[in-house]
Amino acid sequence: MDKCGASGATGDHRRQQRALRLIFEQRGDEMKLVSTQRLNMVVPPPQALVPKRDTRGSWFELRDRQDRPVYRRTIDNPQQGMEVVADGPGDALRRIDDDKGVRAFFVIVPDIAGARKFVVHAEPRRTSRDDAAKMAATAATHEFDLSDIDKGAQ
């Protein structure tokens, strides 16, 4: 039993409900981690930890001290603008591309004790549908060190 009088399985279950909200700002191709918040919530299960060889798209990974992926999920391309709510009832969602301003976005990841790095793999901004092959060749990878995240944790 753990300190709370619960079995190890219950303790493991509690740990699975811990998450981190990582908040980013992006200006052009530069991405910056600006805030990290601890949450009590269940996150979706991981997808295949290693993508297939010719996988295109955008995803993020948590990696351990040996740089091995421990969690991976696909995401909408954070470099492709953002969807905004329609102006009126029945109007479709629309996407705004503002490559001059600062965009903010966040991701929710599990709070895995051994995770030390957060990696975002994002295709570049698409200007036309004909750019697909060129985009795959120029995908950007952004890495963020999470090893200091436990400092000040309660």
Short mmCIF file of C-alpha atoms in Angstrom, two decimals:
data_model
loop_
_atom_site.label_atom_id
_atom_site.label_comp_id
_atom_site.label_asym_id
_atom_site.label_seq_id
_atom_site.Cartn_x
_atom_site.Cartn_y
_atom_site.Cartn_z
CA MET A 1 0.00 0.00 0.00
CA ASP A 2 1.15 3.56 -0.63
CA LYS A 3 1.07 6.45 1.86
CA CYS A 4 -2.61 7.09 1.19
CA GLY A 5 -3.51 3.49 2.03
CA ALA A 6 -4.24 2.68 -1.59
CA SER A 7 -2.80 -0.14 -3.60
CA GLY A 8 0.00 0.38 -6.11
CA ALA A 9 -2.50 0.05 -8.96
CA THR A 10 -4.48 2.98 -7.59
CA GLY A 11 -1.28 5.02 -7.27
CA ASP A 12 -0.40 4.20 -10.88
CA HIS A 13 -3.88 5.24 -11.95
CA ARG A 14 -3.48 8.58 -10.17
CA ARG A 15 -0.17 9.18 -11.97
CA GLN A 16 -1.83 8.52 -15.35
CA GLN A 17 -4.21 11.39 -14.63
CA ARG A 18 -1.39 13.93 -14.27
CA ALA A 19 -0.75 16.06 -17.31
CA LEU A 20 1.16 19.11 -18.45
CA ARG A 21 -0.19 21.98 -20.53
CA LEU A 22 2.68 23.36 -22.60
CA ILE A 23 1.93 26.83 -23.97
CA PHE A 24 3.88 28.09 -26.98
CA GLU A 25 4.22 31.33 -28.90
CA GLN A 26 5.19 31.29 -32.52
CA ARG A 27 6.32 34.10 -34.79
CA GLY A 28 7.07 32.93 -38.32
CA ASP A 29 9.18 29.77 -38.05
CA GLU A 30 10.36 30.49 -34.49
CA MET A 31 8.62 28.65 -31.68
CA LYS A 32 9.08 29.40 -27.96
CA LEU A 33 7.82 27.52 -24.88
CA VAL A 34 6.41 30.28 -22.67
CA SER A 35 4.57 28.44 -19.91
CA THR A 36 4.05 25.04 -18.35
CA GLN A 37 1.10 24.16 -16.14
CA ARG A 38 0.42 20.95 -14.20
CA LEU A 39 -3.09 19.52 -14.61
CA ASN A 40 -5.10 16.66 -13.19
CA MET A 41 -6.66 15.11 -16.26
CA VAL A 42 -6.50 12.02 -18.41
CA VAL A 43 -4.66 12.47 -21.72
CA PRO A 44 -5.32 10.46 -24.89
CA PRO A 45 -3.27 7.28 -25.31
CA PRO A 46 -0.09 7.56 -27.38
CA GLN A 47 0.03 6.79 -31.07
CA ALA A 48 2.84 4.77 -32.66
CA LEU A 49 6.01 6.04 -30.93
CA VAL A 50 8.02 5.92 -34.14
CA PRO A 51 6.25 7.19 -37.27
CA LYS A 52 6.46 5.23 -40.49
CA ARG A 53 9.36 6.20 -42.72
CA ASP A 54 7.46 8.42 -45.17
CA THR A 55 5.01 9.92 -42.66
CA ARG A 56 4.04 13.49 -43.43
CA GLY A 57 2.17 15.89 -41.23
CA SER A 58 2.73 17.37 -37.80
CA TRP A 59 3.15 15.65 -34.46
CA PHE A 60 4.80 16.01 -31.08
CA GLU A 61 6.84 13.64 -28.96
CA LEU A 62 8.02 13.38 -25.39
CA ARG A 63 11.49 11.85 -25.17
CA ASP A 64 13.46 10.38 -22.28
CA ARG A 65 17.07 11.00 -21.19
CA GLN A 66 18.35 8.65 -23.91
CA ASP A 67 16.35 10.62 -26.54
CA ARG A 68 13.90 7.73 -27.03
CA PRO A 69 10.25 8.61 -27.66
CA VAL A 70 7.94 7.78 -24.73
CA TYR A 71 4.77 9.48 -26.02
CA ARG A 72 3.66 10.71 -29.46
CA ARG A 73 0.50 12.30 -30.92
CA THR A 74 -0.38 13.89 -34.24
CA ILE A 75 -1.54 17.52 -34.22
CA ASP A 76 -2.83 20.15 -36.60
CA ASN A 77 0.09 21.99 -38.13
CA PRO A 78 0.91 24.84 -35.71
CA GLN A 79 2.59 26.73 -38.55
CA GLN A 80 -0.49 26.72 -40.81
CA GLY A 81 -2.53 29.43 -39.08
CA MET A 82 -5.52 28.79 -36.90
CA GLU A 83 -9.18 27.95 -37.15
CA VAL A 84 -11.57 30.57 -35.82
CA VAL A 85 -15.20 30.39 -34.86
CA ALA A 86 -17.62 31.49 -37.54
CA ASP A 87 -19.23 34.92 -37.35
CA GLY A 88 -22.82 33.75 -37.53
CA PRO A 89 -24.97 30.65 -37.13
CA GLY A 90 -24.50 28.25 -40.01
CA ASP A 91 -21.24 29.85 -41.14
CA ALA A 92 -18.31 27.50 -41.61
CA LEU A 93 -15.17 27.62 -39.53
CA ARG A 94 -12.39 29.50 -41.26
CA ARG A 95 -8.64 29.48 -41.09
CA ILE A 96 -6.64 32.68 -40.55
CA ASP A 97 -3.05 32.82 -41.76
CA ASP A 98 -1.11 35.63 -40.13
CA ASP A 99 2.58 35.03 -40.76
CA LYS A 100 3.59 38.42 -39.33
CA GLY A 101 1.92 38.26 -35.93
CA VAL A 102 2.49 36.10 -32.89
CA ARG A 103 0.35 32.99 -32.57
CA ALA A 104 -0.14 31.04 -29.40
CA PHE A 105 -1.10 27.39 -29.04
CA PHE A 106 -0.95 24.72 -26.39
CA VAL A 107 -0.68 20.96 -26.15
CA ILE A 108 -1.61 18.62 -23.33
CA VAL A 109 0.88 15.83 -22.62
CA PRO A 110 1.09 13.19 -19.90
CA ASP A 111 3.30 14.09 -16.93
CA ILE A 112 5.78 11.24 -17.43
CA ALA A 113 8.56 11.22 -14.82
CA GLY A 114 11.32 10.22 -17.26
CA ALA A 115 10.35 12.66 -20.05
CA ARG A 116 13.08 15.26 -20.52
CA LYS A 117 12.46 16.66 -24.01
CA PHE A 118 9.44 17.85 -25.97
CA VAL A 119 9.79 17.75 -29.76
CA VAL A 120 7.42 19.29 -32.32
CA HIS A 121 7.69 18.13 -35.93
CA ALA A 122 5.77 20.55 -38.16
CA GLU A 123 5.45 20.89 -41.89
CA PRO A 124 6.07 24.42 -43.17
CA ARG A 125 3.23 26.73 -44.07
CA ARG A 126 1.46 25.57 -47.21
CA THR A 127 0.86 28.18 -49.86
CA SER A 128 -0.77 25.85 -52.41
CA ARG A 129 -1.85 22.24 -52.70
CA ASP A 130 1.03 21.62 -55.11
CA ASP A 131 3.61 22.15 -52.36
CA ALA A 132 3.12 18.73 -50.68
CA ALA A 133 6.38 17.10 -51.83
CA LYS A 134 8.40 20.23 -51.15
CA MET A 135 6.82 20.53 -47.68
CA ALA A 136 7.78 17.00 -46.65
CA ALA A 137 11.40 17.71 -47.50
CA THR A 138 11.52 20.94 -45.46
CA ALA A 139 9.62 19.96 -42.32
CA ALA A 140 10.83 21.77 -39.19
CA THR A 141 11.69 20.17 -35.86
CA HIS A 142 11.59 22.23 -32.67
CA GLU A 143 13.03 20.80 -29.43
CA PHE A 144 12.40 21.99 -25.88
CA ASP A 145 14.19 20.90 -22.71
CA LEU A 146 11.79 19.82 -19.96
CA SER A 147 14.43 18.77 -17.43
CA ASP A 148 13.86 21.91 -15.29
CA ILE A 149 10.13 21.42 -15.14
CA ASP A 150 10.20 19.76 -11.71
CA LYS A 151 11.95 22.67 -10.02
CA GLY A 152 9.44 24.27 -7.74
CA ALA A 153 6.93 21.42 -8.17
CA GLN A 154 4.93 20.57 -5.08
#
